[in-house]
Short mmCIF file of C-alpha atoms in Angstrom, two decimals:
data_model
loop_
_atom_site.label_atom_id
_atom_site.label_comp_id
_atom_site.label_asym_id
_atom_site.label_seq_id
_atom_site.Cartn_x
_atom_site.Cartn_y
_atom_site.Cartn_z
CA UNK A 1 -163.29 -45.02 208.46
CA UNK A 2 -162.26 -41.24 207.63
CA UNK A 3 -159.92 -43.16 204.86
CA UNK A 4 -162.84 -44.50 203.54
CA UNK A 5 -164.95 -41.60 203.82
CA UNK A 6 -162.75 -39.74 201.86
CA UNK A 7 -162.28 -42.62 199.02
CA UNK A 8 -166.17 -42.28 198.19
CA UNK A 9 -165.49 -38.65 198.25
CA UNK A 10 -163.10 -39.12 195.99
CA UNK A 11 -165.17 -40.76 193.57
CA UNK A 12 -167.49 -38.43 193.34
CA UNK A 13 -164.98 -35.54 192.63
CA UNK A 14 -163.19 -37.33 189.96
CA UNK A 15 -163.74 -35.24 186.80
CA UNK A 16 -164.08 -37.83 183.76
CA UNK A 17 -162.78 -37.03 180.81
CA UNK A 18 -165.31 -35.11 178.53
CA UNK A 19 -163.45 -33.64 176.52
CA UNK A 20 -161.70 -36.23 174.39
CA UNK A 21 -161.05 -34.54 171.22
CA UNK A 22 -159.62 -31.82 173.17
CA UNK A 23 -157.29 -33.07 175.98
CA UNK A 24 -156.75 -36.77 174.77
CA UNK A 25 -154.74 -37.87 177.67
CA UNK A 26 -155.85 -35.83 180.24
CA UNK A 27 -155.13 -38.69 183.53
CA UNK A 28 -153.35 -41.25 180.77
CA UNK A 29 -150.53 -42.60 182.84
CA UNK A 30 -150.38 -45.92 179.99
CA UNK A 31 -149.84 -43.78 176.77
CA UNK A 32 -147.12 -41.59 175.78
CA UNK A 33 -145.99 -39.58 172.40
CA UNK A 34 -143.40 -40.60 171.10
CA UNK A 35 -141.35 -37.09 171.62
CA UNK A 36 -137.83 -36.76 173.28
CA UNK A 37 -136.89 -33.38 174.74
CA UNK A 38 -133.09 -33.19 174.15
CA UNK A 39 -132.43 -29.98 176.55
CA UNK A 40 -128.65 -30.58 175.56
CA UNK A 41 -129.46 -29.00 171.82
CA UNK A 42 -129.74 -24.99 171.25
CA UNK A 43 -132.78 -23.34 173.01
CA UNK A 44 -134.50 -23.45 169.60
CA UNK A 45 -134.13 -27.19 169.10
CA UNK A 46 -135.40 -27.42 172.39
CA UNK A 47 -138.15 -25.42 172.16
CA UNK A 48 -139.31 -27.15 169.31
CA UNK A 49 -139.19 -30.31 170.51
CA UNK A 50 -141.32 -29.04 173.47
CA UNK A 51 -144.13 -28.03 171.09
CA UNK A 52 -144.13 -30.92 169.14
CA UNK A 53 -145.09 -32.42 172.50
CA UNK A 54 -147.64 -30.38 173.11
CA UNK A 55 -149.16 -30.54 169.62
CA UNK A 56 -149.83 -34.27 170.28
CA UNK A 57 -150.87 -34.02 173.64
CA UNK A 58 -153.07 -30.81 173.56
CA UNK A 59 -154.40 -30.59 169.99
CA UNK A 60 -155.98 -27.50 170.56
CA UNK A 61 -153.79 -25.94 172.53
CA UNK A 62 -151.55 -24.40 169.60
CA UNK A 63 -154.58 -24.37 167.35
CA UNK A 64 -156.53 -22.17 169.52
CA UNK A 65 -159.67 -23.94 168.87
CA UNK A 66 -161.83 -26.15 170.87
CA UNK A 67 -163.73 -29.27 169.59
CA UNK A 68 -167.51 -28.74 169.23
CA UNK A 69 -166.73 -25.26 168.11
CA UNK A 70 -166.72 -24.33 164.17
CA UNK A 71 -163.61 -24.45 162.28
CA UNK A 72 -161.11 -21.74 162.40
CA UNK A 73 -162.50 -21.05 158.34
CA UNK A 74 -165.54 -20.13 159.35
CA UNK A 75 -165.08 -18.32 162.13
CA UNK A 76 -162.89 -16.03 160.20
CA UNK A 77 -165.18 -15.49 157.66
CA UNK A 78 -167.75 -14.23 159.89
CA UNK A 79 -165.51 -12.57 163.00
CA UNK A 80 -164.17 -9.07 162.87
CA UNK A 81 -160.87 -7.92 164.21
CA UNK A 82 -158.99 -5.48 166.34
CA UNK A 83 -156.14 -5.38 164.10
CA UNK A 84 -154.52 -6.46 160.68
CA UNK A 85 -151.95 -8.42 163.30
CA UNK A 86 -155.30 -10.35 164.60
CA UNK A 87 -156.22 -11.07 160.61
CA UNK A 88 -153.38 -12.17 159.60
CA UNK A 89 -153.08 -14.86 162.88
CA UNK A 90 -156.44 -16.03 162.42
CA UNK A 91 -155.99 -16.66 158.45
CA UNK A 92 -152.64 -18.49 159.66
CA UNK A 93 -155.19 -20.72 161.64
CA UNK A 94 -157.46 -21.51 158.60
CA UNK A 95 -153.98 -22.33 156.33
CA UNK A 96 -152.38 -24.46 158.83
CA UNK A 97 -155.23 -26.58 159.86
CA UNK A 98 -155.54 -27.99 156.38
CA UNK A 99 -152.16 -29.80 156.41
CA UNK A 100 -152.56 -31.19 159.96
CA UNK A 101 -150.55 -28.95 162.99
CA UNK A 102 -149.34 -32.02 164.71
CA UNK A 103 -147.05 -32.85 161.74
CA UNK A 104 -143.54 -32.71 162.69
CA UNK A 105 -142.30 -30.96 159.39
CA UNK A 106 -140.12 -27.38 159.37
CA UNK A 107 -143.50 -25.46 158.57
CA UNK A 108 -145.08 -27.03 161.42
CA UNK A 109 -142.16 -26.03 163.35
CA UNK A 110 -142.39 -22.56 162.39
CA UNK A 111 -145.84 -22.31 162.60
CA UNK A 112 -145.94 -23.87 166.22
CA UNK A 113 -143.24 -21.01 167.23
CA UNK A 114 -145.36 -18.20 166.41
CA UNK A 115 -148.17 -19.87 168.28
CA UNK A 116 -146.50 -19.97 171.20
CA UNK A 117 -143.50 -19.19 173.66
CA UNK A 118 -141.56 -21.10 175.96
CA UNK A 119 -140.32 -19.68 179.09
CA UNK A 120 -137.56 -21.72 181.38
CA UNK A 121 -138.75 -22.01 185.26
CA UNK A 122 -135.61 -21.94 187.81
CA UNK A 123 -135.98 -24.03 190.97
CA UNK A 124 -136.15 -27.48 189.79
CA UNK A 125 -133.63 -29.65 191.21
CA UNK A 126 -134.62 -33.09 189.33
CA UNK A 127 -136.23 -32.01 186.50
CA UNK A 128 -135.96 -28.80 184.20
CA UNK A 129 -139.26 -26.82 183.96
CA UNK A 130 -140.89 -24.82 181.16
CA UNK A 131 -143.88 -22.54 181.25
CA UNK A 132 -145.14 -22.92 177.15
CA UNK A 133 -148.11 -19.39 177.00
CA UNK A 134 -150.24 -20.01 174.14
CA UNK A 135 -149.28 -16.48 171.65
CA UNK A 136 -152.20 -14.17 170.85
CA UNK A 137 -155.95 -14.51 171.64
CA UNK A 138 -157.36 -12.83 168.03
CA UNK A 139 -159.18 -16.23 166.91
CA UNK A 140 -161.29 -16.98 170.68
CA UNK A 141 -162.97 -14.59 172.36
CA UNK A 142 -161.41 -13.88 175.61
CA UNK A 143 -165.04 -14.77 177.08
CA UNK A 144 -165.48 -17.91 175.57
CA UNK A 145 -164.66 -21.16 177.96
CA UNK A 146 -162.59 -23.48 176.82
CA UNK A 147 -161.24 -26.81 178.34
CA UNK A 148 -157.56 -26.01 176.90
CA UNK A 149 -155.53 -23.66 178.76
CA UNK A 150 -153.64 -20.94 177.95
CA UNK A 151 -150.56 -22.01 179.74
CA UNK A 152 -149.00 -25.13 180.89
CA UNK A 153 -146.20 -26.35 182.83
CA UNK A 154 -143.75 -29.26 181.30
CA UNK A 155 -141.11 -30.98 182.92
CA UNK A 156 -138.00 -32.73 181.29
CA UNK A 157 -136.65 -35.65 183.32
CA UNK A 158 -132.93 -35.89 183.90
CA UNK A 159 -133.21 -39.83 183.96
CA UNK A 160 -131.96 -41.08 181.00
CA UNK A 161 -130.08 -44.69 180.69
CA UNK A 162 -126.99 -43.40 182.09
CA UNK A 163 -128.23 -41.43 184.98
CA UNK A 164 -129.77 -41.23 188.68
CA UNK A 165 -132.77 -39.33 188.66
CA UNK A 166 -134.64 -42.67 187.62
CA UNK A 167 -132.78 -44.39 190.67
CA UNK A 168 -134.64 -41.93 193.32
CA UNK A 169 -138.18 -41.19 191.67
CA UNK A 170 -140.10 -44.01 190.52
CA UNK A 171 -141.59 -42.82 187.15
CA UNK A 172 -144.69 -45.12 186.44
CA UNK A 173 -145.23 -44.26 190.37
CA UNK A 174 -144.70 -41.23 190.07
CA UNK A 175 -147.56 -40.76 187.38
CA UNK A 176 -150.47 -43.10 188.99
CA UNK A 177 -149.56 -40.39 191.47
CA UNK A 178 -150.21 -37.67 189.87
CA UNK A 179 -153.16 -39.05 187.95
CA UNK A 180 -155.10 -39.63 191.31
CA UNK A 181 -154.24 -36.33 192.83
CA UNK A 182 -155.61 -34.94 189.51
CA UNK A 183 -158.95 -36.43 189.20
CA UNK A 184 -159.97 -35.72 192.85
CA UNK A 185 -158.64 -31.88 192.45
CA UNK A 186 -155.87 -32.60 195.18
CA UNK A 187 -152.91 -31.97 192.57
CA UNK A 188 -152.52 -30.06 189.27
CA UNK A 189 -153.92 -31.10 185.91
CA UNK A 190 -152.20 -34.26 183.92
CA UNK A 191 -152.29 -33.54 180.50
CA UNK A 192 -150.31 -36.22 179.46
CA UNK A 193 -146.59 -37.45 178.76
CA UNK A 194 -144.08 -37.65 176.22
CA UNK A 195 -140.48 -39.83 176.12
CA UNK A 196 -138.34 -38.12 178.79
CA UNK A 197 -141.31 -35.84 180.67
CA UNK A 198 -145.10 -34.58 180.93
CA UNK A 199 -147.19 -32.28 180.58
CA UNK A 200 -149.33 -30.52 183.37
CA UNK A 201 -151.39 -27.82 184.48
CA UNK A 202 -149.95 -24.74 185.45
CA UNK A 203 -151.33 -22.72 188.62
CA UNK A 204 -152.25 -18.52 187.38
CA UNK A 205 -151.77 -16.46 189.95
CA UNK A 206 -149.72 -18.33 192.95
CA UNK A 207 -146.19 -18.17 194.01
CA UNK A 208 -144.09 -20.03 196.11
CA UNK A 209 -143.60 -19.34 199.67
CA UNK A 210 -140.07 -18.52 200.78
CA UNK A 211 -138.79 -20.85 203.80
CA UNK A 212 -139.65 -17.63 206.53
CA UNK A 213 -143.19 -17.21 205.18
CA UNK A 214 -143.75 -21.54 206.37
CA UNK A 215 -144.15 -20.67 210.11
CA UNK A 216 -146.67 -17.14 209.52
CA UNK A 217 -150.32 -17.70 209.72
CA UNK A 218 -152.32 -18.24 207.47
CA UNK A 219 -149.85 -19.89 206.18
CA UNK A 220 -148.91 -22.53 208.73
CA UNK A 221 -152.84 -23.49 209.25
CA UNK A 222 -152.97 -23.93 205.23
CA UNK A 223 -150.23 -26.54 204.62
CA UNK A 224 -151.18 -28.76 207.83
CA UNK A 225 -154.77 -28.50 206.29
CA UNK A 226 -153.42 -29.47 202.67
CA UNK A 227 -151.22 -32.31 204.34
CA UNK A 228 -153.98 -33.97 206.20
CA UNK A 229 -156.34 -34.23 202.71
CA UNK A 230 -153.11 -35.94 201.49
CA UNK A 231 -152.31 -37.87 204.59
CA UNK A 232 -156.25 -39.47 203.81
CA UNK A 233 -156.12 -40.29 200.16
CA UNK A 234 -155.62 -43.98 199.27
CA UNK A 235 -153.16 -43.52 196.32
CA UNK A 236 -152.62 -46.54 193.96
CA UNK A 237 -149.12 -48.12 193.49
CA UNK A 238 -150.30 -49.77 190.42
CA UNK A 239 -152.38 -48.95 187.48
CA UNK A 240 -154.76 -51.06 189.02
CA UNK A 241 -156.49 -48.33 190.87
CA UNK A 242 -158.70 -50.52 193.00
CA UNK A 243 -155.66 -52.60 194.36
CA UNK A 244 -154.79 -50.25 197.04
CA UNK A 245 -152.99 -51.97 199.58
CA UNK A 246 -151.07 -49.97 202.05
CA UNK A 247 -147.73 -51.16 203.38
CA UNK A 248 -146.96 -52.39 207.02
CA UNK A 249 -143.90 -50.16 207.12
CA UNK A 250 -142.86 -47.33 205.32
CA UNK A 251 -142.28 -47.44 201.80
CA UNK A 252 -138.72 -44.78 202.99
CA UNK A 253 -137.44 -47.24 204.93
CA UNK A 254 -136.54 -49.98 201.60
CA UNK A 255 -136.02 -47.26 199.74
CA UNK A 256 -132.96 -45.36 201.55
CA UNK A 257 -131.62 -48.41 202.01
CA UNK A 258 -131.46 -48.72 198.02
CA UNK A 259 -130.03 -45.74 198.23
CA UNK A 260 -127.13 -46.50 200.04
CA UNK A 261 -126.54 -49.64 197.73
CA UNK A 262 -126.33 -47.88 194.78
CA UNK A 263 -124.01 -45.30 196.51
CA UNK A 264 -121.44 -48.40 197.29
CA UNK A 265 -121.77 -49.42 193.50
CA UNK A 266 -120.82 -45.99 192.54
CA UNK A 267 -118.13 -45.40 194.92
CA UNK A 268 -116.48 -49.26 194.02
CA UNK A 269 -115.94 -48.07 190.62
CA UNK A 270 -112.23 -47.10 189.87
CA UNK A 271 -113.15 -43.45 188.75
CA UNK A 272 -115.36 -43.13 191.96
CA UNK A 273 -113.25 -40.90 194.31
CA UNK A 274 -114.16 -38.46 197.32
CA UNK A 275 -112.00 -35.88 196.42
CA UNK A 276 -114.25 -33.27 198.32
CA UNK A 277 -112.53 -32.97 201.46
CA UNK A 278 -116.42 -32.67 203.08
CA UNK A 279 -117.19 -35.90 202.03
CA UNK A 280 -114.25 -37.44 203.11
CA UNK A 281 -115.55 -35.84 206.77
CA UNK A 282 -119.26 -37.01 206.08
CA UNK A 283 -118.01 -41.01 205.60
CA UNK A 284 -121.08 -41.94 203.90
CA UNK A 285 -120.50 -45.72 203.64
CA UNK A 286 -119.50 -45.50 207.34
CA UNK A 287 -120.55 -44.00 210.15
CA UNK A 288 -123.43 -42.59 207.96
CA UNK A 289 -124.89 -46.18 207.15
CA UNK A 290 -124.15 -47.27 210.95
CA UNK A 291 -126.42 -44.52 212.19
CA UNK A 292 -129.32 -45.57 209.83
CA UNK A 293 -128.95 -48.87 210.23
CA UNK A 294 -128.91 -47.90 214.11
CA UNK A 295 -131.83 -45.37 212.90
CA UNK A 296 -134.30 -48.47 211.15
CA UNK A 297 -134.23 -50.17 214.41
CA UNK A 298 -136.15 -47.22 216.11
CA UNK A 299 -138.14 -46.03 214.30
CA UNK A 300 -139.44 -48.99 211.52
CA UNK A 301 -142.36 -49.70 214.63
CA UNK A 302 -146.04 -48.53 212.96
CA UNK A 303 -149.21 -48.41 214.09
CA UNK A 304 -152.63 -48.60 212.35
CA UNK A 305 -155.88 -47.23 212.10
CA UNK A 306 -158.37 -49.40 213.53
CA UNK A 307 -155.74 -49.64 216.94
CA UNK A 308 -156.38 -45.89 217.04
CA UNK A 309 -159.91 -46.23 216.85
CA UNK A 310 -160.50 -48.96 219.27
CA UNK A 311 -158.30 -47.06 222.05
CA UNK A 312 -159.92 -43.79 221.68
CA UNK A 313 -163.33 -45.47 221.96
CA UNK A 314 -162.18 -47.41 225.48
CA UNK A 315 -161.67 -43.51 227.03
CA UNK A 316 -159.29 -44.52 229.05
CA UNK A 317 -155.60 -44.08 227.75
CA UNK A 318 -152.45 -42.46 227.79
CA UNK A 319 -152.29 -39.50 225.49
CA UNK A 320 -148.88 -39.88 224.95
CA UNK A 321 -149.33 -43.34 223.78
CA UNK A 322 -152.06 -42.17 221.73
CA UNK A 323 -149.59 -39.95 220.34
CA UNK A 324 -147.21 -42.60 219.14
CA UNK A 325 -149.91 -44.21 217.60
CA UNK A 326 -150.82 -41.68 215.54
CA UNK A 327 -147.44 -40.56 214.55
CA UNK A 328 -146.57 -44.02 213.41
CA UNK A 329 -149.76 -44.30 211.19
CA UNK A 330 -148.69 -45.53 207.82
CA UNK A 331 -150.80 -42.64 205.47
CA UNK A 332 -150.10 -41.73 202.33
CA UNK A 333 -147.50 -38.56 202.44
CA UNK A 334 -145.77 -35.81 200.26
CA UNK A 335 -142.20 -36.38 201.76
CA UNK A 336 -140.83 -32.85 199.97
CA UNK A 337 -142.96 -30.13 201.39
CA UNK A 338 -140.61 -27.70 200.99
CA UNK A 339 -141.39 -24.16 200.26
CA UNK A 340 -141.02 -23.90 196.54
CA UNK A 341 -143.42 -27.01 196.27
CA UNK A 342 -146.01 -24.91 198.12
CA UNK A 343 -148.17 -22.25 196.43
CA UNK A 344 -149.63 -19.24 197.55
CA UNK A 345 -152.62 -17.69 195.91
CA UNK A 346 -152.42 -13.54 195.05
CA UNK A 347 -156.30 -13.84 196.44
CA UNK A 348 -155.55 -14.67 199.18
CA UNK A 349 -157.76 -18.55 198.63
CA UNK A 350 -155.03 -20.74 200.15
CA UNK A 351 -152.10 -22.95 198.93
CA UNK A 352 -151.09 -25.51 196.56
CA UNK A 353 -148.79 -28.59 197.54
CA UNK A 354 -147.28 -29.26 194.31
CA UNK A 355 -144.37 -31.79 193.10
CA UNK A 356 -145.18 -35.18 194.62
CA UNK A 357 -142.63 -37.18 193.07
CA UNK A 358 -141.28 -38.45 196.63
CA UNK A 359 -144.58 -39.01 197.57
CA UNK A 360 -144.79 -42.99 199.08
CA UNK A 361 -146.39 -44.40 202.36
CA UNK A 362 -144.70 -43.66 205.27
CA UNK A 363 -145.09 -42.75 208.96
CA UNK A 364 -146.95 -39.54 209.05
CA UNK A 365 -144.62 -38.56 211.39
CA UNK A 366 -142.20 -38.59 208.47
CA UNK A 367 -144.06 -36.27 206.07
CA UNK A 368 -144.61 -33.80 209.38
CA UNK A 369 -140.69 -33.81 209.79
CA UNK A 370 -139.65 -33.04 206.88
CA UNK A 371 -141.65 -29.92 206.29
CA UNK A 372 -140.77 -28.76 209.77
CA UNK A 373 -137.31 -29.14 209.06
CA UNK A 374 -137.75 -26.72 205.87
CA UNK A 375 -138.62 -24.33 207.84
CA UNK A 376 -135.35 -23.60 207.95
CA UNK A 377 -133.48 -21.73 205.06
CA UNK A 378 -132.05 -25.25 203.84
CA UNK A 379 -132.55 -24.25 199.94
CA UNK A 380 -130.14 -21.51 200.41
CA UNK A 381 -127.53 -23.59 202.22
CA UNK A 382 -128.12 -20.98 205.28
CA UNK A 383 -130.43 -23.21 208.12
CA UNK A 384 -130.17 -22.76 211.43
CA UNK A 385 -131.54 -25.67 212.93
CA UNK A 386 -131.84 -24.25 216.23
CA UNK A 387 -133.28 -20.70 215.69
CA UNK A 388 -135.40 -21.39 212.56
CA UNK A 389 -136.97 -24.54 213.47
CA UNK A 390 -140.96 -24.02 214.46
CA UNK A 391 -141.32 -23.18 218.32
CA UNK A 392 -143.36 -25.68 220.56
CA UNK A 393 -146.26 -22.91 220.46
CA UNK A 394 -145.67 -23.63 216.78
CA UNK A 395 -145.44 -26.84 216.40
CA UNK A 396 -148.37 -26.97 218.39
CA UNK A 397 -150.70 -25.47 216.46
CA UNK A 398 -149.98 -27.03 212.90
CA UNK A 399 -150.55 -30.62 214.73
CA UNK A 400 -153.77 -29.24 216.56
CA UNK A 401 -154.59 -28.18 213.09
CA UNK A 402 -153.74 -31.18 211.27
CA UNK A 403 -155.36 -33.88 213.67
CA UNK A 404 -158.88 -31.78 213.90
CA UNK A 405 -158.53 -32.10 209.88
CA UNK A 406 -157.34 -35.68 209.48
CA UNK A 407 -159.49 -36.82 212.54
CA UNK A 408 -162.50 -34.87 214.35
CA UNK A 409 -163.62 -38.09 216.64
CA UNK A 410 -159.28 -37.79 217.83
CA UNK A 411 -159.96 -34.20 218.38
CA UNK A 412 -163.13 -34.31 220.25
CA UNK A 413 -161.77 -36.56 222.11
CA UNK A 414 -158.58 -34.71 223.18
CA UNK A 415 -160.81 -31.70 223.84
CA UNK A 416 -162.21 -33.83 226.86
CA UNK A 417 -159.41 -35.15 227.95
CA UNK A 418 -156.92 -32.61 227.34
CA UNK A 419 -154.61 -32.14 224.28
CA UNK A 420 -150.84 -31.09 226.55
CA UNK A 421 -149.49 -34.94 227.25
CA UNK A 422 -150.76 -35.80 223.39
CA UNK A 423 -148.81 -32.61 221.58
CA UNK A 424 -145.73 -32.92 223.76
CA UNK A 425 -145.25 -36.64 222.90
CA UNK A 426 -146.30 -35.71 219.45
CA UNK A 427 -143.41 -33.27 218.89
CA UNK A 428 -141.51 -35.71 220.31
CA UNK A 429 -142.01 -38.15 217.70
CA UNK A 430 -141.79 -35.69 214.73
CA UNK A 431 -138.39 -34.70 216.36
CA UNK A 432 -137.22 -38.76 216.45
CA UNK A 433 -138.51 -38.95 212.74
CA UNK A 434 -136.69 -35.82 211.74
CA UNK A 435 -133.43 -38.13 211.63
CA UNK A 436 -135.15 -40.14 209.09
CA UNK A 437 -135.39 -36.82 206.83
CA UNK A 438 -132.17 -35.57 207.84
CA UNK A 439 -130.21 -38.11 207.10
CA UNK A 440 -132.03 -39.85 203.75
CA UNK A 441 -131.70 -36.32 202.45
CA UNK A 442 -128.33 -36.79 203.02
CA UNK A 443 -127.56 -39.67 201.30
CA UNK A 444 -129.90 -38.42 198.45
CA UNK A 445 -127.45 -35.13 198.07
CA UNK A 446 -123.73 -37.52 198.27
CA UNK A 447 -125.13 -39.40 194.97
CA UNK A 448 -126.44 -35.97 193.39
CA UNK A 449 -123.36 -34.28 193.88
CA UNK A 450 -121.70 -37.19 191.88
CA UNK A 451 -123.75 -37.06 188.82
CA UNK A 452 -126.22 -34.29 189.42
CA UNK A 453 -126.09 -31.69 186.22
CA UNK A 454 -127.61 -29.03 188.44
CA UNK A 455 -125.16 -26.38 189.40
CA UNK A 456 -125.94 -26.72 193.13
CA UNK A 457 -123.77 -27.69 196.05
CA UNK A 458 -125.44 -30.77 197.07
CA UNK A 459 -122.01 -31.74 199.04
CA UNK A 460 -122.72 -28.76 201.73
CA UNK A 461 -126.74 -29.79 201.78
CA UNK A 462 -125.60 -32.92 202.93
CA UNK A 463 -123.13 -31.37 205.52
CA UNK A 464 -126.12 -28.95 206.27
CA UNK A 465 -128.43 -32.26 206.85
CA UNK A 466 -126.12 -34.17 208.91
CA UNK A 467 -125.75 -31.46 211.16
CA UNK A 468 -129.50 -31.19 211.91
CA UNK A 469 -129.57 -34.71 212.41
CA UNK A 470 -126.94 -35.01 215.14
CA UNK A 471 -128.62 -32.01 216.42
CA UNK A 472 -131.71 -33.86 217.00
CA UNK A 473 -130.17 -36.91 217.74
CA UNK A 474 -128.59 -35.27 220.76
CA UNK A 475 -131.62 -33.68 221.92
CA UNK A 476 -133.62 -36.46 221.65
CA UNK A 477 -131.59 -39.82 222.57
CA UNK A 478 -129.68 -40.14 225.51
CA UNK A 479 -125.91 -42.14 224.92
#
């Protein structure tokens, strides 16, 4: 029922597409241009190749012009200038447009350059990330609106034929994703894609939390807030947007398991070696795949909806079987809320999840995990699993949080009948599903540090990982 409520809500915040001329794709997960973004070439080659992208996608965005409006010729006939500099930009404008920006030629080339700049974003760990600022405002009037921004984000995949990136994210997924979150305003803009990436919206005024700032209020409140609207969408798998059809078990489950196949094809190769002594110690094709097969048998149990429903309607029931229940609820999760997906605003209006290319239906228990377990300083290779994970009085309130926003009628009821037995069970399950984030992480990081071109140690992130998960494991399952 909330599910549903919040499809028809949905609907009626998807923003349509009325600005053709201007943002062609905007949401167009079956087109692409046909651009390739060959980060391997000098910074200039590069650059260029990124604006060429962006000249097809975003027509105006280079132009400085948007549709409706008069031509950049007449506008500079009739506007007056700060400067000789604004003149001479403008007049560029009127030249340019006659032989067609979008043309791939050296004067287009040059001409795109000194529209704009392209800035390289550190942080990305599966794709590389450029902020492209649109040069010079002398042709619009900075209180005109426009539908084209000023800035975007782009991001270059590193899954080409002969690597791994396009063995962990699913890209066709990966953009009905990010095409749903964008019309209902629960994700950034989707402006559109080329060859080997896409382009999106870029957030003004936000940065991302550090892994301390996860646990501090309002922060805390704000991302189990933002993962309950995401725990209720109903995200297509296909590009047939009304075939929603939600799995019986979690989509993580198939998919670390593919995981650990492709990390025995790798490994049988001749040139395959685990010359890292940590490795060696980590046995990844051994006691590693015993504990998740061990792991599957758990925790692959679910629960649905309408079985919540029904039991908090009879009144009578134990709330730490409601608990389970709603921990095992197959809903639609980000999987990677870590803190550099999450952004704060300088106003102080909230956050921004951002980054959902894990996202996949799972146990919500799952998604809860996982960002509980980056509470620790896991980026930096430094967590204390122990120290830095959230307190009980913690953990407490983000779930108190999270259920009043994915479910009032849960709440209300837990208000009269008491909310102890329900958290206590419910951190017990987020604990028990923590393995299942530990420990695909895990394998995720062995095949990274095999191929990854990232200069990260992926080889002690998976050390780090398997240390929280026997950490759990022992806390939380007696042997």
């Amino acid at each position: 029922q909330n599910r549903e409520r919040q499809r028809i809500k949905n609907e009626n915040m998807i923003v349509k597409n009325t600005s053709f001329s201007t943002l062609p794709y905007l949401n167009d997960t079956t087109s692409m241009v046909p651009v390739f973004v060959d980060c391997a070439q000098s910074e200039d080659v590069r650059n260029s190749q990124i604006l060429d992208a962006i000249s097809l996608l975003l027509p105006s965005f280079l132009e400085g012009e948007r549709a409706g409006t008069s031509s950049a010729k007449e506008n500079c006939s009739t506007r007056t200038y700060d400067s000789t500099e604004q003149k001479e930009e403008a007049a560029d404008v009127e030249v340019f447009s006659k032989n067609d920006c979008s043309k791939n030629d050296e004067a287009g080339a040059i001409w795109r350059k000194k529209r704009a700049t392209v800035t390289p974003l550190t942080g990305g760990l599966s794709n590389a990330l450029f902020i492209v600022s649109r040069c010079g405002n002398g042709i619009i009037p900075q209180d005109e609106k426009t539908d084209v921004p000023s800035v975007v984000l782009v991001r270059i995949h590193f899954d080409g034929q002969d690597d791994l990136e396009s063995m962990f994210v699913d890209r066709t997924r990966d953009l009905i994703t990010l095409s749903h979150l964008s019309r209902c305003g629960q994700g950034p803009k989707f402006y559109g894609r080329f060859e080997n990436g896409r382009v999106e919206e870029f957030y003004p005024n936000v940065e991302p939390l550090c892994w301390n700032e996860m646990a501090r209020e309002p922060n805390q409140s704000d991302i189990a807030k933002a993962m309950a609207k995401i725990h209720l969408q109903l995200v297509p798998t296909t590009n047939t947007p009304d075939a929603v059809i939600v799995p019986k078990q979690g989509e993580i489950f198939d998919k670390v398991d593919t995981w650990f196949k492709f990390l025995e094809q790798i490994l049988s190769l001749p040139e395959s070696r685990l010359e890292d002594a940590r490795l060696q110690d980590l046995d990844p094709l051994g006691r590693k795949k015993k504990e998740w097969l061990w792991l599957k048998k758990e925790l692959s149990g679910t629960a649905n909806r309408s079985a919540l429903k029904n039991i908090t309607r009879s009144g009578s029931v134990d709330p730490a079987y409601l608990a389970k229940l709603f921990a095992r609820e197959i809903v639609f999760c980000h999987m990677d809320c870590q803190s550099l997906n999450i952004l704060k605003s300088s106003d102080g209006s909230g956050i921004k999840l951002i980054d959902f290319e894990y996202a996949a239906y799972n146990p919500r228990a799952v998604d809860i995990a996982n960002t509980f377990c980056e509470y620790c300083d896991m980026n930096n290779l430094r967590a204390d699993f122990v120290k830095q994970y959230p307190t009980a009085e913690q953990q407490d309130s983000f779930l108190r949080v999270n259920v009043c926003e994915v479910d009032p009628k849960l709440a209300r009821f837990l208000d009269l009948h008491g909310w102890e037995k329900f958290l206590k069970e419910l951190r017990e399950e987020v604990g028990r599903h923590s393995l299942i984030s530990h420990l695909s992480w895990a394998v995720w990081a062995v095949i990274q540090s095999m191929k990854s071109p990232i200069d990260f140690d992926f080889v002690q992130y998976a050390v780090q990982r398997m240390e929280g998960y026997y950490i759990f494991r022992n806390k939380l399952w007696l042997f």
